[in-house]
Coordinates of C-alpha atoms in Angstrom, one line a residue:
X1 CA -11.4 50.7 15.5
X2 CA -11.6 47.9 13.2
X3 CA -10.5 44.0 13.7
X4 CA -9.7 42.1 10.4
X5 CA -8.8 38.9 10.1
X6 CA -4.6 37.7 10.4
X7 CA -3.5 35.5 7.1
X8 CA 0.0 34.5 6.4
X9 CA 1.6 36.4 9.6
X10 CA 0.2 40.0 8.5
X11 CA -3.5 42.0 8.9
X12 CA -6.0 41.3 5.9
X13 CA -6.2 44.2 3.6
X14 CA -9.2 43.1 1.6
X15 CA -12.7 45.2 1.7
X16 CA -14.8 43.5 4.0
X17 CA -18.5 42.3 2.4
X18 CA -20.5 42.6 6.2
X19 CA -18.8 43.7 9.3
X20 CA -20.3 43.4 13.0
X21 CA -20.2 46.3 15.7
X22 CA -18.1 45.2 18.7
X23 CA -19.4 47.0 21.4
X24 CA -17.8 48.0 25.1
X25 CA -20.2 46.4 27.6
X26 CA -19.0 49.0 30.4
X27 CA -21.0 51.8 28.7
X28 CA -23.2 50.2 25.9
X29 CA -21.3 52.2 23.2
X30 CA -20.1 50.8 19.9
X31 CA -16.6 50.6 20.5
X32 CA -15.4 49.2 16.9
X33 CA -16.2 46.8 13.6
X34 CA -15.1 43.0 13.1
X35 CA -14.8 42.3 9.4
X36 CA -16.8 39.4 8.3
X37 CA -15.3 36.5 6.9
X38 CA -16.8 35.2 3.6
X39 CA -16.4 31.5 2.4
X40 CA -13.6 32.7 -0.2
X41 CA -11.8 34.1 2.5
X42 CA -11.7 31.3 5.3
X43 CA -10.5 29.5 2.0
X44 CA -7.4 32.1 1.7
X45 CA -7.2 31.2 5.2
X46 CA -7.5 27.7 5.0
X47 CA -4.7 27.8 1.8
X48 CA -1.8 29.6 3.7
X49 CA -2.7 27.3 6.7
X50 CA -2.0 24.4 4.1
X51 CA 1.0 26.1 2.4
X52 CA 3.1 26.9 5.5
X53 CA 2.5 23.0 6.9
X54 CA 4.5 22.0 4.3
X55 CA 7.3 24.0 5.8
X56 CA 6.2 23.8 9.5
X57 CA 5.8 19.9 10.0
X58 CA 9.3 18.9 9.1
X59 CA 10.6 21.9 11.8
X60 CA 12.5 20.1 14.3
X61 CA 11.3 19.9 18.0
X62 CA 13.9 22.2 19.2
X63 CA 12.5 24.6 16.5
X64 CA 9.0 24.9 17.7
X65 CA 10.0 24.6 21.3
X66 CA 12.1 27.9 21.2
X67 CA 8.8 29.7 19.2
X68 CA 6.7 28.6 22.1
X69 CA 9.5 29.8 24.9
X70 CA 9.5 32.7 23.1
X71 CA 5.8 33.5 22.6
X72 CA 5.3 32.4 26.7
X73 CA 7.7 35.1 27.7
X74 CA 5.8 37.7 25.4
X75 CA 2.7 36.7 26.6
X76 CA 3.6 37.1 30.3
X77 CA 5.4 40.3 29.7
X78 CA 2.3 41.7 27.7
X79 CA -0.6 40.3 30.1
X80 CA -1.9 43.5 30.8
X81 CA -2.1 45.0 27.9
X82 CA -4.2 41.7 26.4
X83 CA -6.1 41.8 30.2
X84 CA -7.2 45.7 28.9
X85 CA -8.2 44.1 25.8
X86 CA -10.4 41.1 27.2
X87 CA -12.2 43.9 29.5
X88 CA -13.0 46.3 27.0
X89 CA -14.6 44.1 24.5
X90 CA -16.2 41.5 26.9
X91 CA -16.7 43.6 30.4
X92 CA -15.0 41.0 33.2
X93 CA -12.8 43.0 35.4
X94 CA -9.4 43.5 34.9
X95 CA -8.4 41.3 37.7
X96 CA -10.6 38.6 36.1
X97 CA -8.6 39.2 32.9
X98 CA -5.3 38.7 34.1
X99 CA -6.7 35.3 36.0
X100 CA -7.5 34.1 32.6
X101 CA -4.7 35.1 30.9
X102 CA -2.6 32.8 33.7
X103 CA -4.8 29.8 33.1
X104 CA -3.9 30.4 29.4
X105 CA -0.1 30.7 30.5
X106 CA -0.4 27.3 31.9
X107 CA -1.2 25.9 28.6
X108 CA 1.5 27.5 26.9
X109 CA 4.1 26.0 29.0
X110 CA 3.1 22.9 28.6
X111 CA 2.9 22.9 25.1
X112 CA 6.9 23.8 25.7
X113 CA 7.3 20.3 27.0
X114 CA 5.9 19.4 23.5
X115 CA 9.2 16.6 22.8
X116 CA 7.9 14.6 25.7
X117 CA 4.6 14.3 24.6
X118 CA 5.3 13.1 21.2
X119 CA 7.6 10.0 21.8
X120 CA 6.8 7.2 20.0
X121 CA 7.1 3.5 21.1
X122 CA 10.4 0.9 20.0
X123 CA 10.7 -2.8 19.8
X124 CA 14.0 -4.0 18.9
X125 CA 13.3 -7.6 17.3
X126 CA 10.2 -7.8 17.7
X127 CA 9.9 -10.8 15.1
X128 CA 13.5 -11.8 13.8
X129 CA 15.8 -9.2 12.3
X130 CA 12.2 -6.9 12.3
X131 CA 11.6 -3.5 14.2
X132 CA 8.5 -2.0 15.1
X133 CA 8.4 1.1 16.1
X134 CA 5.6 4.2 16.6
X135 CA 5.4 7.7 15.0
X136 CA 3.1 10.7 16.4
X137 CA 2.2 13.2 13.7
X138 CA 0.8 16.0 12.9
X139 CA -2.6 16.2 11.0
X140 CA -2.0 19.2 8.6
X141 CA -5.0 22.1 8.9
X142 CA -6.7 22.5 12.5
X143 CA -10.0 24.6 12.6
X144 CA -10.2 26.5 16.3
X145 CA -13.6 27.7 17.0
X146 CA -13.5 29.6 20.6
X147 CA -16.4 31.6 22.5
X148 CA -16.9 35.1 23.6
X149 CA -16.4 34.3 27.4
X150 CA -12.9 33.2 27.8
X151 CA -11.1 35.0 24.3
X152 CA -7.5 34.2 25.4
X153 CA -7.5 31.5 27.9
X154 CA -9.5 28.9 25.1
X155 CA -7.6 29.8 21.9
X156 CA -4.6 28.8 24.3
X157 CA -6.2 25.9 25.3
X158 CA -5.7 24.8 21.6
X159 CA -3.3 26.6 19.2
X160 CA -0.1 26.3 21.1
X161 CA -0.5 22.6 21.2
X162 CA -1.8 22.2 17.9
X163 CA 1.0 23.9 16.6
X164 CA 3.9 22.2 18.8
X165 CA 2.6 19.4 17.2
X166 CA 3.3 20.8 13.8
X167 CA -0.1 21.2 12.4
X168 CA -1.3 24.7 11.2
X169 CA -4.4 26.9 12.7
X170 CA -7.4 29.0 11.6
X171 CA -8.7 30.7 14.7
X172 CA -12.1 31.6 14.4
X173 CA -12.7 33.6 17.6
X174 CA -16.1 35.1 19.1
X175 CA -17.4 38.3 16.8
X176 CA -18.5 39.9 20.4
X177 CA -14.9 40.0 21.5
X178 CA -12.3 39.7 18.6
X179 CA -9.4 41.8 19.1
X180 CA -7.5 39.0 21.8
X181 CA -7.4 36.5 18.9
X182 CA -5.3 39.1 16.8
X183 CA -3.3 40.1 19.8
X184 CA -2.0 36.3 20.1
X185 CA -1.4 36.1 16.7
X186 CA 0.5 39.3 16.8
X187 CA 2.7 37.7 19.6
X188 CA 3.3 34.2 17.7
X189 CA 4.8 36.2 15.1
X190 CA 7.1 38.3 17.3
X191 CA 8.0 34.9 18.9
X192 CA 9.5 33.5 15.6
X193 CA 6.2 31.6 13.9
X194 CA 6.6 31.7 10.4
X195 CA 3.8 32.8 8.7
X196 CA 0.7 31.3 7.8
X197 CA 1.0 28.4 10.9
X198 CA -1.0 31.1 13.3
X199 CA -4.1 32.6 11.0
X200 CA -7.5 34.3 12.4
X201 CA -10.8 34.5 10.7
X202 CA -13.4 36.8 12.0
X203 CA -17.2 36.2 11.5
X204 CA -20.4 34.6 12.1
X205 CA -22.1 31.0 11.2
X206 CA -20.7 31.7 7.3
X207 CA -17.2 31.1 8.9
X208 CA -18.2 28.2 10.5
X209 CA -19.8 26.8 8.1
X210 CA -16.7 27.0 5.5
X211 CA -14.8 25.6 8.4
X212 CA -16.5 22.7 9.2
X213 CA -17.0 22.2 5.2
X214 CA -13.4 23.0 4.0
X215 CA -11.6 19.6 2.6
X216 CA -8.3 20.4 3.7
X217 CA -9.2 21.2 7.4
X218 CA -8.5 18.1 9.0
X219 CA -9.8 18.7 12.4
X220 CA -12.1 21.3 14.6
X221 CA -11.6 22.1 18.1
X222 CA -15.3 24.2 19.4
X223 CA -16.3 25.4 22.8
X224 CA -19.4 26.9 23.2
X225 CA -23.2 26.2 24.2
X226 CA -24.4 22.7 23.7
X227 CA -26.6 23.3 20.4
X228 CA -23.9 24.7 18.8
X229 CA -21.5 22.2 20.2
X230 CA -23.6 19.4 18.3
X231 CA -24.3 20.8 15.2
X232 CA -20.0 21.5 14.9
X233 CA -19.8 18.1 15.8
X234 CA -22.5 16.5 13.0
X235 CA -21.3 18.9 11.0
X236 CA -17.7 18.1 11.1
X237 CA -17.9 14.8 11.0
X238 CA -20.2 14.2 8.5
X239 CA -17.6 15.7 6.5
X240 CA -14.8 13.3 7.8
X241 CA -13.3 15.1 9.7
X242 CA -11.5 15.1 13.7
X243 CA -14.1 17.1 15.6
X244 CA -14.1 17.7 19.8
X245 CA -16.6 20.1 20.6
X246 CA -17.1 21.3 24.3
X247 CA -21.0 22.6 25.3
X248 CA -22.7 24.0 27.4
X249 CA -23.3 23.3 31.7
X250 CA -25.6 23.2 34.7
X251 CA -23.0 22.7 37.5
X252 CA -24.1 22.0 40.9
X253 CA -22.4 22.7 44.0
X254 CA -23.8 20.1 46.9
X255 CA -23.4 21.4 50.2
X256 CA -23.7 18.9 53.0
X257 CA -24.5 19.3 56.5
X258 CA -21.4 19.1 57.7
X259 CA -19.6 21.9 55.5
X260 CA -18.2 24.9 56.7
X261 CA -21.3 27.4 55.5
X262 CA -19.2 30.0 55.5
X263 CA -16.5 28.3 53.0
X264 CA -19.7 27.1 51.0
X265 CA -21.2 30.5 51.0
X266 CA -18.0 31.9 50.1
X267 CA -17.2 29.4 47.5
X268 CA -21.1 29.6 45.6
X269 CA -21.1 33.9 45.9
X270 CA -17.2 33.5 43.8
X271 CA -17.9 30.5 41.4
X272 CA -21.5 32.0 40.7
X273 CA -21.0 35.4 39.8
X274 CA -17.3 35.5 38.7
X275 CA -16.9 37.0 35.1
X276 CA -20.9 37.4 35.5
X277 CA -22.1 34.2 35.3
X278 CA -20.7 33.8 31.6
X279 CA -18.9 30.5 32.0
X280 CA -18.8 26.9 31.5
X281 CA -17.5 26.2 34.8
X282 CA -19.7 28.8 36.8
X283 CA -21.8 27.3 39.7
X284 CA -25.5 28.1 38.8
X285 CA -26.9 25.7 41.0
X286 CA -26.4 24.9 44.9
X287 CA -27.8 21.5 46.2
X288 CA -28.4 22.0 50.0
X289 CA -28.8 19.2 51.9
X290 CA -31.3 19.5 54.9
X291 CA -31.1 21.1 57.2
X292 CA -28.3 23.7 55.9
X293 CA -30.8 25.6 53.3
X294 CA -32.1 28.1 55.1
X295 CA -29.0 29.1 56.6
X296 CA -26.7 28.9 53.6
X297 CA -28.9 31.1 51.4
X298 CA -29.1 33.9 54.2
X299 CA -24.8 34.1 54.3
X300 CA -24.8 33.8 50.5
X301 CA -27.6 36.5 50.4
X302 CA -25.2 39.0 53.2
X303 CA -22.1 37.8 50.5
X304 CA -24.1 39.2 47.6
X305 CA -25.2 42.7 49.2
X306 CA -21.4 43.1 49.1
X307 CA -20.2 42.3 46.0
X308 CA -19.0 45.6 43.8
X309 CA -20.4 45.7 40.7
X310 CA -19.3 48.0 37.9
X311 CA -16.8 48.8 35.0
X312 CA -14.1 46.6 35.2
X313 CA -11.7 49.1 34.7
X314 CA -12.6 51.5 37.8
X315 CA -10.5 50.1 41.1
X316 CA -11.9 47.5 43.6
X317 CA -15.1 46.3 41.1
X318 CA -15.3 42.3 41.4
X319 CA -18.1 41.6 38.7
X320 CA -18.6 43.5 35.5
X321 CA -21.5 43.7 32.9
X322 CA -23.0 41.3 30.5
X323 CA -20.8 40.8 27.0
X324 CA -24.0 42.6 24.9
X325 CA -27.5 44.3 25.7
X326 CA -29.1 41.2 24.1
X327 CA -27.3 38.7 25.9
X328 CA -28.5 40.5 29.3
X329 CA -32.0 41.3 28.2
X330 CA -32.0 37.1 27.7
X331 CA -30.8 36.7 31.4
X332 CA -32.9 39.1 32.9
X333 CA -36.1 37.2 31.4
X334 CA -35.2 34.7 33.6
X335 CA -35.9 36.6 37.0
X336 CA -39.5 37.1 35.7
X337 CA -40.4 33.5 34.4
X338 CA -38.0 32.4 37.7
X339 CA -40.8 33.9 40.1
X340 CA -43.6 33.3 37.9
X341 CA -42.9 29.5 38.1
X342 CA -43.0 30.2 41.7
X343 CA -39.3 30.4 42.6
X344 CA -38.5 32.6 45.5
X345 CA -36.5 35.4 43.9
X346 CA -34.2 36.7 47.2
X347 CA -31.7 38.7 45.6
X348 CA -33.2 40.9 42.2
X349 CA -30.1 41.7 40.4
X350 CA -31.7 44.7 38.9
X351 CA -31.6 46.5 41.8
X352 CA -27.9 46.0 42.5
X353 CA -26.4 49.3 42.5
X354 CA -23.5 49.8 39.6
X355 CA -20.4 51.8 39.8
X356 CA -20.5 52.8 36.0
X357 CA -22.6 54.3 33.0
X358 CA -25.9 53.7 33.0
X359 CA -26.1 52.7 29.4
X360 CA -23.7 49.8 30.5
X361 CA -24.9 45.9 30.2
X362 CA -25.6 45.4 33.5
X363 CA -27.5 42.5 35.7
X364 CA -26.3 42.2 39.6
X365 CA -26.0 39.0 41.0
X366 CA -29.2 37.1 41.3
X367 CA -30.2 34.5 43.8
X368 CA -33.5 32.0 43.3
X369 CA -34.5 29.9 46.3
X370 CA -36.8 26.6 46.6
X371 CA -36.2 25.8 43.0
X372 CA -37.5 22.8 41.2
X373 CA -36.4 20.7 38.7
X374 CA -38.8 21.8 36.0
X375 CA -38.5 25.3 35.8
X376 CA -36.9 26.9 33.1
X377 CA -34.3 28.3 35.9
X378 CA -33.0 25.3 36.2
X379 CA -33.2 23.5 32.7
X380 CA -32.1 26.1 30.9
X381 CA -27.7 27.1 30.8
X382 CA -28.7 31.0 31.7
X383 CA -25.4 31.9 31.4
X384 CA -25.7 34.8 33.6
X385 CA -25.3 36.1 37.6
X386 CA -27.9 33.8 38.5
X387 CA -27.6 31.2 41.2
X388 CA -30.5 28.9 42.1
X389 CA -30.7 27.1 45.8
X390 CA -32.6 23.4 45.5
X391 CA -33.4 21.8 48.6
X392 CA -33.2 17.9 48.6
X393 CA -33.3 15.7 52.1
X394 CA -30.3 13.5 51.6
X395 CA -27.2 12.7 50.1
X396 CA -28.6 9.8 47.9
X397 CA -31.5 12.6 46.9
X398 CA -28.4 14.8 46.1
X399 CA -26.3 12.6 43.7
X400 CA -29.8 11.5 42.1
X401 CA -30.6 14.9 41.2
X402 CA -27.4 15.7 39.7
X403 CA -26.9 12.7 37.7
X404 CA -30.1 13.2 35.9
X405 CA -29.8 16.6 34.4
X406 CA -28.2 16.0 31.3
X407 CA -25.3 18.0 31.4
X408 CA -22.1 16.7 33.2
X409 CA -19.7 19.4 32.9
X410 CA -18.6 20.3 36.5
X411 CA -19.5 19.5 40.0
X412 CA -18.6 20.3 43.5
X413 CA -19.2 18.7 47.1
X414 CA -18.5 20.6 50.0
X415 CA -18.4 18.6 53.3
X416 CA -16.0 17.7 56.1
X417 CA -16.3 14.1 55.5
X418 CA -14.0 12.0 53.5
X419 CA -16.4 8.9 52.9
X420 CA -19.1 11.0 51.6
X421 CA -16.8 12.8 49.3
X422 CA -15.0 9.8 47.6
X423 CA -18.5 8.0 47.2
X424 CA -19.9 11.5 45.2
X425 CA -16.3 11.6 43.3
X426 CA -17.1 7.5 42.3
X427 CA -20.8 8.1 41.7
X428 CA -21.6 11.6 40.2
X429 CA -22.1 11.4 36.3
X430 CA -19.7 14.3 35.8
X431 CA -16.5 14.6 33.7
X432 CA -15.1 17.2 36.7
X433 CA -15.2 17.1 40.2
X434 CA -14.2 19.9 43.1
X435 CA -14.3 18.9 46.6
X436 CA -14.3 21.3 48.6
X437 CA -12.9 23.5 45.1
X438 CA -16.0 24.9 43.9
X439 CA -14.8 25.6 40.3
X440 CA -12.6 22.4 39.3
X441 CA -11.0 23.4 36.1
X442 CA -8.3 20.8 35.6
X443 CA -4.6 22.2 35.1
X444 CA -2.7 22.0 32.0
X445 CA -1.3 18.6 32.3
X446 CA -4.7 17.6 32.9
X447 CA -7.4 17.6 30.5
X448 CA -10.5 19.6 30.4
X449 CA -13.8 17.8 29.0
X450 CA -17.1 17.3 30.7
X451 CA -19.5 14.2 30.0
X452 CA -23.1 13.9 28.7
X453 CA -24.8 16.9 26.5
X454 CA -21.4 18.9 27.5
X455 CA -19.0 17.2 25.1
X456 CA -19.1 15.7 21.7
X457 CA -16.4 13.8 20.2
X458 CA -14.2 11.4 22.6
X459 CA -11.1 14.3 23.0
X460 CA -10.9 16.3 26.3
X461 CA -9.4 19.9 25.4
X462 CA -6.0 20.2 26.3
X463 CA -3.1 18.1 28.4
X464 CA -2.4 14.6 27.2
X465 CA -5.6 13.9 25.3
X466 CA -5.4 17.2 23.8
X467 CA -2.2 16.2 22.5
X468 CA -3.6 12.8 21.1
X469 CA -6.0 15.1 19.7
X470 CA -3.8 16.7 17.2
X471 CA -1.8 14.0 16.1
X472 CA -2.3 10.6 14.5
X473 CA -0.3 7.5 15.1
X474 CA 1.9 5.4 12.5
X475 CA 3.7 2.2 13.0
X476 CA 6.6 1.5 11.2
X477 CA 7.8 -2.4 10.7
X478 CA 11.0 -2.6 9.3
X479 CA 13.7 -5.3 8.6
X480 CA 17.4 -4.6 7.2
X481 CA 18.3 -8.4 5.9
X482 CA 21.8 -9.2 5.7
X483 CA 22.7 -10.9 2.3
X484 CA 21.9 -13.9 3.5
X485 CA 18.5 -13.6 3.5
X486 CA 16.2 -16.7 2.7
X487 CA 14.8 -15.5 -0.7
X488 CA 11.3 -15.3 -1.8
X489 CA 8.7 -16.4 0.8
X490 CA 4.9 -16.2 -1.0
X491 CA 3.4 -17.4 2.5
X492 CA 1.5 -14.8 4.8
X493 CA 3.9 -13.3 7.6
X494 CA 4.2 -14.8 11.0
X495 CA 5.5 -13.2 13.7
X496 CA 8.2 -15.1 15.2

């Protein structure tokens, strides 16, 4: 099967230059070809993009409103076809799928609600006979650059409210798992969106690169690992344009003496080894608090021994594999430089039995105990079924820890007491904060956007500041004199 790219509301029929295998995870098999986007073609892109915004920013409100209805009811009534999708080029199970596909939903519907979000400000007389009053509007060209790991749920984190706002969009998806991008690009144009406001270039840094270059993209919305997340940001702004880019993580989950150890256990086994591992928001690190360490990692150990791993398409499996053989050969490295640093490895992952082909990508959950701070374990976003247990005496060692690792991402406290969870709320160094919740993923009128090495650029993804994002603000003083105005005034204007 091959993906190409989506320009001006139709497939590219262009020969591509290089094309990437997309392989199923489930059985290690190359399951199709991504075209390759050269720099002449994210320009094609980037030109219909610019083309249709002439059209597409002076739609009314009601206009893009009714596209967006109508894409949100497509979308819902198509979610398991696009959940089949996700799982065949990435590997989480379909269940996990759907879950991502309702987070995206979220987004969608309120990017609906687009009208409230774009009222400007009015003051009648605010100097004699003079109005000022506020205009939100749209930039022109946005640049979406989205990750492997989530490829529904963040190119609708972006596009619907970049578009609500009346900008245009190149989607440039993850080359591992491109066929969701096209399938929400298919929808937009079922929904009514005229063509070349929705457009998807497939690729590798080349893409990016032309992207981050182009003069008439106007801003760049990234998620993906920190290093990458800085370079689109120095990148993109060194060549003047509007850049948020969302990295990488090292979440920790402190457990407290007082928590329900069963909740906690509960809480680390889901938030650890959902969709394997490969998220931003995955717990990879549980602070325990003495004394609860020895018997928290024996009930998330029991938890583990449990868990069903296997193709995501087969009934009852709760993890999948690893999005490529490389990816997993990278994470299972770990396990050996874990123990040689002299980490106690409880749970191998390798050894987890798997309900699917042998050939598949495939790591079990993983569980380090006694880790310290200076192993690569720990410093390093594995981005994998590995969980790592660090033992600290007290709260105050706790929120130490955590606030010097230099990612702030997302965080979690579980504990029974109030006091102790508003002080770690007020005092972690963390742009998101569960209590009790172990993965705290803001909802859509909310934003999303961590602190520290995991975000560059001032915009959280998403809600209101997502909005503010993809617009930029004009103010508008006006006066309609009567004819008896005063005549020529050469003096500067004073506002009274």
């Amino acid at each position: 099967m091959r993906t190409t790219h989506w320009i001006g509301g139709k497939p590219w029929h262009g020969v591509a230059e290089r094309t990437g295998d997309v392989y199923d995870p489930a059985t290690g098999q190359v399951a199709g070809q991504v075209d390759f986007a050269t720099a002449a073609v994210v320009d094609e892109a980037v030109a219909t993009a610019r083309e249709a915004f002439t059209r597409w920013r002076t739609a009314s409100l009601a206009q893009r409103t009714t596209v967006l209805f109508a894409f949100r009811e497509l979308l819902n009534t198509r979610r398991a076809d696009l959940a089949a999708i996700i799982t065949a080029e990435h590997g989480k199970v379909l269940s996990d799928a759907a879950g991502e596909i309702q987070r995206g939903l979220e987004n969608v519907e309120f990017a609906c609600g687009i009208p409230q979000q774009l009222k400007g400000g009015y003051s009648e007389n605010a100097s004699t006979q003079v109005d000022v009053y506020s205009l939100r509007q749209p930039l022109g060209v946005v640049g979406v650059i989205s990750p492997f790991n989530f490829p529904a749920m963040v190119p609708l984190w972006f596009v619907p409210n970049a578009i609500a706002c009346g900008n245009t969009v190149v989607l440039k998806p993850s080359e591992k798992d491109p066929s969701a991008a096209n399938f929400l690009a298919e929808l937009f144009a079922e929904a009514g969106l005229p063509d070349g406001v929705c457009n998807v270039v497939h690729g590798d840094k080349e893409a990016v690169d032309r992207i981050l270059e182009h003069p008439h993209v106007k801003a760049v919305s990234f998620v993906g690992s920190t290093p990458i997340a800085r370079y689109v940001y120095q990148s993109g702004t060194r060549h003047g344009k509007r850049v948020q880019a969302l990295g990488g993580a090292k979440n920790h989950m402190v457990v407290l003496p007082d928590a329900d150890l069963d909740l906690a256990a509960d809480a680390a086994v889901s938030a650890g080894f959902g969709s394997a591992g490969e998220r931003c928001m995955a717990i990879s690190v549980v602070v325990a608090v003495d004394p609860v360490g020895d018997e928290l990692v024996a009930k998330i150990s029991e938890r583990m021994a449990a868990l069903h791993v296997g193709d995501g398409r087969r009934p009852g499996c709760e993890m999948g594999p690893l999005v490529t053989g490389a990816h997993r050969d990278r994470v299972t490295a770990y396990l050996d430089a874990g123990r040689a640093a002299g980490a106690q490895l409880v749970v191998d992952g390798r050894n987890h039995p798997v309900d699917g082909e042998q050939a598949g990508f495939w790591l079990g959950p993983t569980l380090f105990d006694h880790v310290d701070t200076d192993m690569s374990v720990y410093t390093d976003e594995i981005f994998g079924p590995v969980l790592s247990v660090l033992r600290v005496p007290s709260y105050d060692a706790a929120v130490e820890l955590v606030n010097a690792n230099p990612w702030g991402n997302g965080t979690a406290i579980f504990t029974n007491d109030g006091g102790a969870a508003r002080r770690y709320q007020n005092e972690i160094e963390v742009g998101m904060v569960g209590v009790n919740v172990p993965i705290p993923v803001p909802v859509s009128y909310y934003s999303f956007g961590g602190w520290k090495d995991s975000l560059f650029g001032d915009a959280h993804a998403y809600g209101p500041e997502g909005v503010n994002f993809f617009v930029r603000s004009k103010v508008v003083t006006s006066r309609w004199p009567d004819p008896s105005h005063g005549g020529v005034n050469l003096g500067f204007p004073q506002n009274r």
